[in-house]
XYZ file of C-alpha atoms in Angstrom:
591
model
C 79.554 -1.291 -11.223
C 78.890 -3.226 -7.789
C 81.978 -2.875 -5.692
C 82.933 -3.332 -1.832
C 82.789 0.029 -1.268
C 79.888 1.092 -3.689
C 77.035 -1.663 -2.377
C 73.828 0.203 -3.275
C 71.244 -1.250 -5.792
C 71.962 -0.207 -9.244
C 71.064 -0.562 -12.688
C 74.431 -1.400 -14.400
C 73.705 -5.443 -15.634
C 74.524 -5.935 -18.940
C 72.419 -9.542 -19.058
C 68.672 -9.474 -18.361
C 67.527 -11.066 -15.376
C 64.993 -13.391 -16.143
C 61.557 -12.651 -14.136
C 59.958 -15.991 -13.008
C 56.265 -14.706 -13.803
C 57.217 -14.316 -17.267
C 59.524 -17.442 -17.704
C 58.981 -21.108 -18.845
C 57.130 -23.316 -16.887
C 60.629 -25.244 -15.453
C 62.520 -22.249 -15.109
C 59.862 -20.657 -13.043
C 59.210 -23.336 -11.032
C 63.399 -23.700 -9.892
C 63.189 -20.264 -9.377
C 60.625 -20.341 -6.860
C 62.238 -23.267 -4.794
C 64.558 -20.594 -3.393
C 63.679 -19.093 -0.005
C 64.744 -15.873 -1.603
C 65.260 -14.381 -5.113
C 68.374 -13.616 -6.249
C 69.896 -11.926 -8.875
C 72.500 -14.594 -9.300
C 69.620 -17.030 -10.186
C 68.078 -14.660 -12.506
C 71.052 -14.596 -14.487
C 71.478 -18.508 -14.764
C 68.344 -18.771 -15.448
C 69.222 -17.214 -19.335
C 70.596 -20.558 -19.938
C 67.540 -22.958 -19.461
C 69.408 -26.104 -20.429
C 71.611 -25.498 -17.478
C 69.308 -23.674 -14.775
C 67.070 -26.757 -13.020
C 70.375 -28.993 -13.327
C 73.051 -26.364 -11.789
C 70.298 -25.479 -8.768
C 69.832 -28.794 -7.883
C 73.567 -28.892 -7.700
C 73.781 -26.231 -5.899
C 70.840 -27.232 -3.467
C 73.428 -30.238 -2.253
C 75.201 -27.573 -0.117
C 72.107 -27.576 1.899
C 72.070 -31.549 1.919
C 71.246 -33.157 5.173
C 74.071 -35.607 5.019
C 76.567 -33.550 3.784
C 79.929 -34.159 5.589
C 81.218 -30.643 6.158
C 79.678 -28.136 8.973
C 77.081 -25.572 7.510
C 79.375 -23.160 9.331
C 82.297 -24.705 7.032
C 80.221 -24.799 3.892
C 79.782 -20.580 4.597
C 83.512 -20.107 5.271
C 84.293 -21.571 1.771
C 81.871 -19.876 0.507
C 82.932 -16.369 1.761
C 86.522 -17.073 1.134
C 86.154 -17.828 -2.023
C 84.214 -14.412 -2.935
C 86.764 -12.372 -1.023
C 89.311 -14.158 -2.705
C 87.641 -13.621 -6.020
C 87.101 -10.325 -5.646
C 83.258 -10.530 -6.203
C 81.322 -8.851 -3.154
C 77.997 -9.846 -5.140
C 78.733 -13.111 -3.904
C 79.717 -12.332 -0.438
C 76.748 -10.098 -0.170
C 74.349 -12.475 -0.977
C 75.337 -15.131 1.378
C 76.631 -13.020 4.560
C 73.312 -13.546 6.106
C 73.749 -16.870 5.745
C 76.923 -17.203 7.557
C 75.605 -15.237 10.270
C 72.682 -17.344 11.798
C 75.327 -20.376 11.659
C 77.414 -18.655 13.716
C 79.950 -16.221 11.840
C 77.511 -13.674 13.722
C 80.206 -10.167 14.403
C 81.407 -7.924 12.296
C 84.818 -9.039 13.560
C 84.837 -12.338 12.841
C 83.557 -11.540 8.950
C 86.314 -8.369 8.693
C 88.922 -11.071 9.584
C 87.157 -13.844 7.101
C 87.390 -11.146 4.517
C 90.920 -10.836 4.943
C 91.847 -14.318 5.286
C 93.238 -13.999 8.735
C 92.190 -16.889 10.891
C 94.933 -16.705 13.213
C 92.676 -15.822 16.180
C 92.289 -18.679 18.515
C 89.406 -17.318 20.541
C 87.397 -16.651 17.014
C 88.884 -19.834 14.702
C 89.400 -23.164 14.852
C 91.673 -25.047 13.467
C 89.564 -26.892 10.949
C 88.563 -23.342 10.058
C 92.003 -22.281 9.562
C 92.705 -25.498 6.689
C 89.488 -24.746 4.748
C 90.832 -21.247 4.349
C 94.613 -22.897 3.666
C 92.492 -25.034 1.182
C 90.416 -22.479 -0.760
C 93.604 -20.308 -0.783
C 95.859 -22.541 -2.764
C 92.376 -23.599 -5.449
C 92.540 -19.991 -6.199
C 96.353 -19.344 -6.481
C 97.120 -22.860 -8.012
C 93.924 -24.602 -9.602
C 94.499 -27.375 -6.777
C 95.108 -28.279 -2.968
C 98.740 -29.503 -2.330
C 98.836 -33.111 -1.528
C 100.481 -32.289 1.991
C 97.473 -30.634 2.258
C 94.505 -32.931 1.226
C 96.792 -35.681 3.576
C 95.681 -32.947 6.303
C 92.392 -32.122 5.432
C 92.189 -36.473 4.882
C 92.423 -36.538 8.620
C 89.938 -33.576 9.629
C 87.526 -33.583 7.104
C 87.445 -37.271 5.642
C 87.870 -38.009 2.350
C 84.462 -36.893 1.491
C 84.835 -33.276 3.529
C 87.644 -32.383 1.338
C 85.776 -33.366 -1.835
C 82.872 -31.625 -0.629
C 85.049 -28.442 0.121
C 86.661 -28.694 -3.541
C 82.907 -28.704 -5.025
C 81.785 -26.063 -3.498
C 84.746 -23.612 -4.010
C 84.211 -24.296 -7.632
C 80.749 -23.785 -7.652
C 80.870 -20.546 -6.357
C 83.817 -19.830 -8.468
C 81.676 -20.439 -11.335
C 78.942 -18.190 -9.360
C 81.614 -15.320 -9.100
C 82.374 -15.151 -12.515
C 79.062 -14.903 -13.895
C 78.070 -11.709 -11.792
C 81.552 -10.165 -12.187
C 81.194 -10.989 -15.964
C 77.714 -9.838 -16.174
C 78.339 -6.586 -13.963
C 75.429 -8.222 -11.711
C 73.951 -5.475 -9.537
C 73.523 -6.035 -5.404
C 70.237 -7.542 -4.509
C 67.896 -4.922 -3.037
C 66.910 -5.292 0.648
C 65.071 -8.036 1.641
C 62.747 -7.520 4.156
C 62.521 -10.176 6.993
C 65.558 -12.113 5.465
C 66.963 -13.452 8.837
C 63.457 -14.996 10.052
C 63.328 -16.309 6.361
C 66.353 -17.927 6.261
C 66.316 -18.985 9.894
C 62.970 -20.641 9.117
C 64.483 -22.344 5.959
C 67.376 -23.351 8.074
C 66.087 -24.289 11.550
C 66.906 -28.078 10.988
C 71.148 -27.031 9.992
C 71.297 -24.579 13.026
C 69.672 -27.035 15.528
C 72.430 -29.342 13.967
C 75.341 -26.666 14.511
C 74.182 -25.928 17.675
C 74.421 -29.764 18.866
C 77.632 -30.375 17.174
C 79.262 -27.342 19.027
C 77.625 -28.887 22.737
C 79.016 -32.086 21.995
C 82.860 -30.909 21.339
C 82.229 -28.676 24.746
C 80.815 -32.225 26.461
C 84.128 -33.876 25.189
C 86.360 -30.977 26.596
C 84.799 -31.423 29.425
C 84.774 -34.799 29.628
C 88.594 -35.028 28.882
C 89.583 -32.176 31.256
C 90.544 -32.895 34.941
C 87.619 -31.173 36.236
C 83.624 -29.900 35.826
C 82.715 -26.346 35.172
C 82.058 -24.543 38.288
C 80.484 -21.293 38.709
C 84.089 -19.515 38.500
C 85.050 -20.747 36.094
C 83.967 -18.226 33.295
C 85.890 -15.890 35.360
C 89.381 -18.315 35.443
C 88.745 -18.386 31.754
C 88.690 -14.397 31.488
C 91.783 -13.985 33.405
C 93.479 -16.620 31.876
C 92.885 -15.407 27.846
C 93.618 -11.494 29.361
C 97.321 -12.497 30.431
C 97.896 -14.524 27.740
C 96.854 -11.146 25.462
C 98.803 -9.408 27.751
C 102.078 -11.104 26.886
C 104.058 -10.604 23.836
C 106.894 -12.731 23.014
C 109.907 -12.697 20.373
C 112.711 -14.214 18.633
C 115.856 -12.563 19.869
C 119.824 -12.879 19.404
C 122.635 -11.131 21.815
C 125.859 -12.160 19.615
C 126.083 -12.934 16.138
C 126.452 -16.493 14.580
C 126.416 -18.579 11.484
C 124.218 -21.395 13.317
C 121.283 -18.703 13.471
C 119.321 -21.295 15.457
C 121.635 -21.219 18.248
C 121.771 -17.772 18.497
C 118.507 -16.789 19.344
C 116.163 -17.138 21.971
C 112.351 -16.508 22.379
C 111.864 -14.533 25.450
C 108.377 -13.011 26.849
C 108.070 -9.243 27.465
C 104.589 -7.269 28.652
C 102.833 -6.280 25.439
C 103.510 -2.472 25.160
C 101.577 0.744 25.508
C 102.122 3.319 22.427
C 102.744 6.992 22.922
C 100.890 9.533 21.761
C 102.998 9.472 18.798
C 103.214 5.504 17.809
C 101.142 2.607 16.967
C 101.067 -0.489 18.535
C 100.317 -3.269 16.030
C 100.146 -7.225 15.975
C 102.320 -9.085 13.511
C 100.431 -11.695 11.448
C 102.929 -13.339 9.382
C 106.392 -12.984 9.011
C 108.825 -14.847 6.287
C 112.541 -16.540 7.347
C 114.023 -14.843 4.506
C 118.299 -15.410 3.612
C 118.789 -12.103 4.574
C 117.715 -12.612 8.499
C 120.068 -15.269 8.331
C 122.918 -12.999 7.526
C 121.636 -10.884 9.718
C 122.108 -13.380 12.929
C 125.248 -14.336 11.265
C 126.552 -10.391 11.410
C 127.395 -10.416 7.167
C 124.426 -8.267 6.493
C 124.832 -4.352 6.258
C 121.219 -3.256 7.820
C 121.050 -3.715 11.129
C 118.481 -4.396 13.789
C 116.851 -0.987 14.868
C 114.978 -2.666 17.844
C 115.930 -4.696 20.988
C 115.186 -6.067 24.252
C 116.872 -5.957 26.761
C 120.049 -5.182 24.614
C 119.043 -8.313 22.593
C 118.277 -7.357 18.580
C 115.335 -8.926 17.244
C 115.387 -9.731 13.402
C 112.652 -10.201 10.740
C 112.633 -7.411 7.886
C 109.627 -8.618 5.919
C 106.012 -9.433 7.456
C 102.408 -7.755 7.773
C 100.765 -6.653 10.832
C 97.386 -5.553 11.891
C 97.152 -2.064 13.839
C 95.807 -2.507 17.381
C 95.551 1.108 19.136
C 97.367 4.226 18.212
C 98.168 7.161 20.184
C 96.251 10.319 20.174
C 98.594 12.092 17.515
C 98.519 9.499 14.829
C 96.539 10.763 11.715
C 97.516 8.109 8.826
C 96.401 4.873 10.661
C 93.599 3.376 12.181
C 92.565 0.113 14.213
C 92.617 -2.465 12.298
C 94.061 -1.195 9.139
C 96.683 -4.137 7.510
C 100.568 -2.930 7.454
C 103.991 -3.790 6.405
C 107.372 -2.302 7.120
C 108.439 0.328 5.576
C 112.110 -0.280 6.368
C 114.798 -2.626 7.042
C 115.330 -3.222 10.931
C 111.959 -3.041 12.233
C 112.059 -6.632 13.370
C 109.189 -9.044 12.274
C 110.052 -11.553 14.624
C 107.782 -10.833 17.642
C 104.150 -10.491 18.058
C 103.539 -7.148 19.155
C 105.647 -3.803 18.076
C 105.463 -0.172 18.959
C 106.157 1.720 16.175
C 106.176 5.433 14.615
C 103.936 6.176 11.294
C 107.211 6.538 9.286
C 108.084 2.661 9.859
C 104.866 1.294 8.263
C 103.286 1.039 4.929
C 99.224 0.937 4.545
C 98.220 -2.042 2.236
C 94.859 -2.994 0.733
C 92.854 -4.941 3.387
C 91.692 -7.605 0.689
C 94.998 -9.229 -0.324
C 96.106 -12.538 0.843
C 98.050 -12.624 3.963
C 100.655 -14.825 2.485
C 100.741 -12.774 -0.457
C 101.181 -9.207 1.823
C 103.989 -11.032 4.241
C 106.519 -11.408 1.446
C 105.684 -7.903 -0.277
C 108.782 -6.134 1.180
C 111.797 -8.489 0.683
C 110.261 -11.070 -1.919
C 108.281 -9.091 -4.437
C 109.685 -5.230 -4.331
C 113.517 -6.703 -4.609
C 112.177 -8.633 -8.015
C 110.889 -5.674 -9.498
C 113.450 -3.974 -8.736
C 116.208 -6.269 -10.150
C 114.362 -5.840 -13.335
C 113.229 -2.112 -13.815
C 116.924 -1.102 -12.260
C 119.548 -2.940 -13.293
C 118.935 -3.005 -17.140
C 116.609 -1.672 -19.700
C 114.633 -4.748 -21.160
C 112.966 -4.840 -24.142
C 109.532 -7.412 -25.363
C 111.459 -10.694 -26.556
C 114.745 -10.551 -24.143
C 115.867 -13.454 -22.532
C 117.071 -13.290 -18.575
C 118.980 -16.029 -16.752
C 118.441 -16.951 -13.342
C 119.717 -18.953 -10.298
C 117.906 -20.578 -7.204
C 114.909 -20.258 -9.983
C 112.890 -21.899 -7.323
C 113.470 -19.257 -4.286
C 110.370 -16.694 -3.683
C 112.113 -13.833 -5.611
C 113.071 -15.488 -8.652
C 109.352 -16.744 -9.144
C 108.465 -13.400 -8.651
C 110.943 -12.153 -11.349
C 109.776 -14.504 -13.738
C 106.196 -13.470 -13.351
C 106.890 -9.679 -13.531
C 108.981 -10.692 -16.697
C 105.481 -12.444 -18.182
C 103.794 -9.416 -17.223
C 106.456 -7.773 -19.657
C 107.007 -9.908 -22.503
C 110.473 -11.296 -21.460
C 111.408 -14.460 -21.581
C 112.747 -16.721 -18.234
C 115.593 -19.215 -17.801
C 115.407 -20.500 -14.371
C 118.268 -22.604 -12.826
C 117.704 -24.912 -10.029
C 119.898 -27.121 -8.353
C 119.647 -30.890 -9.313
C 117.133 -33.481 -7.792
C 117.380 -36.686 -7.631
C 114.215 -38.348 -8.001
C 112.659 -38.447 -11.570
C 109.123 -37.040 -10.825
C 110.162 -34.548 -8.585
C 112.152 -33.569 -11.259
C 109.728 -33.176 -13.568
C 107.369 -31.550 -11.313
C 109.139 -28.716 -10.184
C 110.279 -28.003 -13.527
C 106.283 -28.049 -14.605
C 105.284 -26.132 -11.219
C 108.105 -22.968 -12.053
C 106.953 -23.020 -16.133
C 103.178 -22.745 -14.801
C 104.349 -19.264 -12.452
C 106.652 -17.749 -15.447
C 109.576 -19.568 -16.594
C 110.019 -20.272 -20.151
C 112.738 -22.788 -19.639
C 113.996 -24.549 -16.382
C 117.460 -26.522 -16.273
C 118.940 -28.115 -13.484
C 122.672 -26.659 -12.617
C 124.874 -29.895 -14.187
C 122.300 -28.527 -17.692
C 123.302 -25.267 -18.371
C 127.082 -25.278 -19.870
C 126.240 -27.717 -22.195
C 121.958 -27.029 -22.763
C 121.261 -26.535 -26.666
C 119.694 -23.471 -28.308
C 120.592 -21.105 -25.311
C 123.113 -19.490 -27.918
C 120.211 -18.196 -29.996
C 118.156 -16.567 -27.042
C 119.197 -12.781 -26.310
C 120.482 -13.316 -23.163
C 121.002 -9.810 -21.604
C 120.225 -10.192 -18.080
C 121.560 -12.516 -15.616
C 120.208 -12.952 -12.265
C 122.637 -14.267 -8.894
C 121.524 -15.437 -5.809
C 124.238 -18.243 -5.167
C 128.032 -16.487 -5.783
C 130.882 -19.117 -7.232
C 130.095 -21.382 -9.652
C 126.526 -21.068 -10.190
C 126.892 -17.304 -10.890
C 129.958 -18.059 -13.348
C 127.554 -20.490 -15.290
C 124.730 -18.335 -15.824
C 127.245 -15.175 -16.406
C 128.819 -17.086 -19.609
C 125.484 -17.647 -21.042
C 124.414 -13.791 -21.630
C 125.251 -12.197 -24.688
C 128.075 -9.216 -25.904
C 127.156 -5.859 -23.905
C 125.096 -8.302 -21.868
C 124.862 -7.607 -17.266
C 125.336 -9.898 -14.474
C 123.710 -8.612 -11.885
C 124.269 -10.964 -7.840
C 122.190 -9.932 -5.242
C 122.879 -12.718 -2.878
C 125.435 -15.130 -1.788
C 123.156 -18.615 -0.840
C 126.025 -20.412 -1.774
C 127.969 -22.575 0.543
C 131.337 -21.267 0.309
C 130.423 -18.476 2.678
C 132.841 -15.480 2.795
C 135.907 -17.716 0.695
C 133.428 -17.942 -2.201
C 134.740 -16.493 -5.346
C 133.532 -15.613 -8.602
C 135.749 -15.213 -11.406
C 135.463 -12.558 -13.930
C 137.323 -14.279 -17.303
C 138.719 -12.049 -19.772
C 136.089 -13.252 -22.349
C 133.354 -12.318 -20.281
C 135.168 -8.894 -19.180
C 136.466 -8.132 -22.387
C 135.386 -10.384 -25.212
C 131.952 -9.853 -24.099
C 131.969 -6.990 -22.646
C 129.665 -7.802 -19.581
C 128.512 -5.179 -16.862
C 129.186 -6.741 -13.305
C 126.834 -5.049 -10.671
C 125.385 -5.476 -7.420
C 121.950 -5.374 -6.349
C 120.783 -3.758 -2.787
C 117.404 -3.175 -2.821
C 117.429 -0.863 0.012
C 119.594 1.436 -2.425
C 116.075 1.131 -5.089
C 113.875 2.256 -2.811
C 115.871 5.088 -1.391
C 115.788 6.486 -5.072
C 112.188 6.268 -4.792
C 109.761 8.934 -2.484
C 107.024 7.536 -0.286
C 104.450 7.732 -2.651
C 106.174 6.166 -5.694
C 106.673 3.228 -2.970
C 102.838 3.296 -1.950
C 102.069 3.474 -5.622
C 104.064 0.266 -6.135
C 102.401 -1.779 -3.420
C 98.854 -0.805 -4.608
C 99.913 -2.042 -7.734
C 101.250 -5.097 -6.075
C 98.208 -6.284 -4.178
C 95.852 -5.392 -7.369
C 98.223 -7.897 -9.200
C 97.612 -10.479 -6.354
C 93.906 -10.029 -6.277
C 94.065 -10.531 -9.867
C 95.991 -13.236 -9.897
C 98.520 -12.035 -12.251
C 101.082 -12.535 -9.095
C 101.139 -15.813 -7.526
C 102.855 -17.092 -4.434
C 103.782 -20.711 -4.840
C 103.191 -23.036 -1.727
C 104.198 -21.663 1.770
C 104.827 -23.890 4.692
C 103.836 -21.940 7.952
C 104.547 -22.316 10.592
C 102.599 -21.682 13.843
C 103.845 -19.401 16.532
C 101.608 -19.511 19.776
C 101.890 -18.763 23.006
C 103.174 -22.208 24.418
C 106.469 -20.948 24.760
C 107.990 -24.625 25.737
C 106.702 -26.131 22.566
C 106.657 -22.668 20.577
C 110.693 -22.380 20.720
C 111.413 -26.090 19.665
C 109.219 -25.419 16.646
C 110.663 -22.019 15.688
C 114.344 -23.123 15.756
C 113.808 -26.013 13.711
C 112.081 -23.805 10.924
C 114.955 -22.093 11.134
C 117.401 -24.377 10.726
C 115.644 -26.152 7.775
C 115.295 -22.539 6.489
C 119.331 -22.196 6.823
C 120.380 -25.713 5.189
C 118.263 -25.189 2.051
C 117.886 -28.972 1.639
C 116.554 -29.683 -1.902
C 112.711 -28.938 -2.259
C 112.523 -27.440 1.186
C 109.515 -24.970 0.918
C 110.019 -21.392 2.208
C 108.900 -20.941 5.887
C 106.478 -18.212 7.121
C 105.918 -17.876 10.775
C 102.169 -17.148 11.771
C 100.938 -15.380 14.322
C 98.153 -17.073 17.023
């Protein structure tokens, strides 16, 4: 069957393709409106009553007054057949994207990926189509923060126009993946053809990319002068020379306050390291204890004496040293400890700190693999043996790692309970509740619900899950069943250190309830290097497949501004740290 890696012209279809010479009259004649025949048409066209309609649908893409660039139109297009996993797709429409502009093999690696962090290749309009096409596939919409967004770039009708053609070409993907289409043999003379057939949309590009440099220009203090190409050189290679980070000298509990973002020369590896560019990185709780000094792992590196935090992220490799066998340029990493600190832009590291991952997945999805994802299966494959039909019980049900738990729990027939604290508005309410049901849960009560919620006493409750310490973990604790385990792996709580939980002899003894702690750097030191690569394959192929979803992201942009950069940072932070109600986990991405 076609795959990325296996792109030569086979035989494999399991639906005809329909051969125009031979076909109805009307099915003929929309098959030979295209430029090009393709496969993909030859297939559609098995269902006459829907071919001439669905191509002259499709034709709008190439509209005249469409609102959206064609540049834009390709970018959704190619997004949404990486993101699909259907390189028929891509395949077919990677010339395309090249003659309006997408023309290196850089720029359609990074596509491919979905990293559109690069400032020199991306724009920012480029970087909310892929935001956009990213949360169609993972949620069956666009978040209404971001349609406000994409309101004010695109226009009302860009954003429609985007949402169209993502599902077109959703529908387009899952007709060759379900048909096992075969790649389209060489065409000879494509780019002339298609450059022909296009010469009206380039001359367009090409004019709407003079006029934004006019109104630079224009808008700048001074005209281009015959140095200036040169200024502009020198300028972009210190800029890439620089590196910067998040760093703290002495603890605190205002995390904030303790830290600084300082610059430092990007380094050089050794013969025996990698250097490699961080991407994305998540504020996760446990950087916060971290800063505060309450977490056991420590920082492993510093600057200038100063630790620099961030446990979780993914990274792209930039050069490695002559020694290094495992790792190439460009290949897509994440840590493969605790301490290697996230929180920076550029790291040296050895080939012991990193973990390969699949090149495909989502960055989103690969920045939270680490200390979102592993930790959830973990909680469930090593603190209790569970069973098709058992019930678990869960606090902060609406964190990162307790939508991954319910999900993996899905995935193995057991059922959800997720706690969340209270709201206080009616349809946010009722949202959330419908937005953590859609990723797993089987039942979501707010905290002031759960001692008195009916029916709970019929579910076999024989996991409970603890994030928060006190009373939250007491409530969920009383809920499991005789023999059942408590398991806390977190203390989110606001009583800090004085926070208690209290073991009652009905729970200890009436009930008989195992009381453990979760540490899910002791799971994976139980586990060798390739049981851990084994679970992060099967991690990303659960992404890709969308049986793992992450839930909305805010992100947050770190550049190399450092006097607005810093501001920006710390206040992620801080929201981060007072976990106000609905606050949406923070990822900091990498210009």
């Amino acid at each position: 069957m076609a795959s990325w890696n296996h792109r030569e012209v086979t035989n494999e279809h399991i639906l005809p393709y329909v051969d125009s010479s031979t076909a109805s009259p009307g099915v003929a004649e929309t098959l030979n409106v295209l430029p090009v025949q393709r496969n993909i048409a030859k297939l559609l066209a098995n269902a006459e009553c829907f071919f001439a309609p669905l191509m002259k649908v499709l034709s709008c893409s190439w509209a005249d007054n469409r609102t959206i660039r064609s540049s834009e139109w390709q970018l959704v297009v190619l997004r949404t057949a990486a993101s699909l996993d259907a390189p028929q797709e891509w395949d077919v429409n990677e010339p395309v994207a090249r003659i309006f502009g997408f023309d290196t093999d850089e720029k359609l690696k990074l596509i491919r990926s979905g990293d559109l962090s690069s400032t020199a290749l991306f724009t920012e309009r480029h970087r909310l189509i892929n935001k956009m096409v990213r949360e169609l596939v993972q949620q069956d919409k666009v978040q209404e923060s971001t349609v406000l967004e994409g309101k004010k770039i695109f226009g009302a009708a860009g954003v429609i126009e985007i949402i169209i053609i993502h599902g077109l070409y959703a529908l387009l993907a899952m007709v060759m993946r379900s048909s096992k289409q075969d790649f389209d043999p060489p065409i000879e003379g494509l780019e002339d053809t298609l450059r022909k057939f296009n010469a009206t949309a380039i001359a367009k590009e090409k004019a709407l990319l003079e006029q934004e440099q006019v109104h630079v220009q224009s808008n700048g203090t001074h005209k281009p002068g015959p140095t200036d190409g040169l200024q502009d050189a020198q300028t972009k290679s210190k800029v890439q020379n620089i590196a910067s980070a998040l760093t703290f000298r002495d603890h605190g509990p205002q995390a904030a306050e303790a830290l600084r973002l300082q610059s430092y020369p990007v380094p050089s590896p050794r013969e025996d390291q990698l250097l490699v560019k961080v991407i994305a990185a998540p504020i996760n709780p446990q950087d916060l204890l971290i800063i505060a000094g309450t977490y056991p792992v420590r920082p492993e590196h510093h600057i200038d004496g100063e630790s620099i935090p961030g446990y979780d992220g993914v990274a792209r490799v930039l050069e490695i040293g002559s020694n290094i066998k495992s790792f190439a340029p460009g290949d897509l990493v994440i840590p493969a400890k605790q301490g290697l600190g996230t929180w920076r832009t550029h790291a040296v590291c050895s080939e012991s700190d990193l973990l390969q991952i699949d090149a495909d997945v989502d960055l989103s999805c690969a920045s939270i693999l680490k200390m979102s994802v592993m930790p959830a299966y973990f909680l469930l494959e090593d603190m209790r043996t569970l069973k098709p039909g058992d019930w678990i019980i869960q606090n902060a049900g609406s964190g990162t790692i307790a939508q991954m738990v319910s999900q993996f729990c899905r995935l193995r027939g057991v059922h959800t309970i997720s706690v969340i604290r209270d709201r206080g508005v009616e349809s946010d309410s009722k949202a959330i509740k419908a937005s953590l049901q859609h990723v797993g849960a089987d039942i979501v009560l707010f905290e002031s619900e759960v001692t008195n919620a009916t029916g709970l006493d019929d579910l076999r409750i024989v996991l409970a899950l603890d994030s928060v310490f006190g009373k939250a973990a007491e409530q969920i604790a009383a809920r499991l069943v005789k023999g059942g385990t408590f398991v806390n792996y977190g203390f989110l709580g606001s009583g800090g250190s004085s926070a208690k939980f209290v073991v009652t002899e009905e729970l200890l003894f009436g009930k008989m309830v195992n009381v453990k702690s979760f540490r899910s750097s002791e799971s994976l030191s139980r586990r060798s290097g390739q049981e851990i690569k084994d679970l992060l394959t099967w991690f990303v192929t659960l992404f890709m497949s969308h049986a793992l979803t992450v839930s909305e992201l805010e992100m947050i942009d770190w550049d190399h501004n450092q006097a607005e950069c810093e501001p920006r940072l710390k206040d992620a932070i801080d929201r981060s740290q007072k976990r106000n109600v609905g606050e949406r986990k923070k990822v900091l991405r990498f210009a």
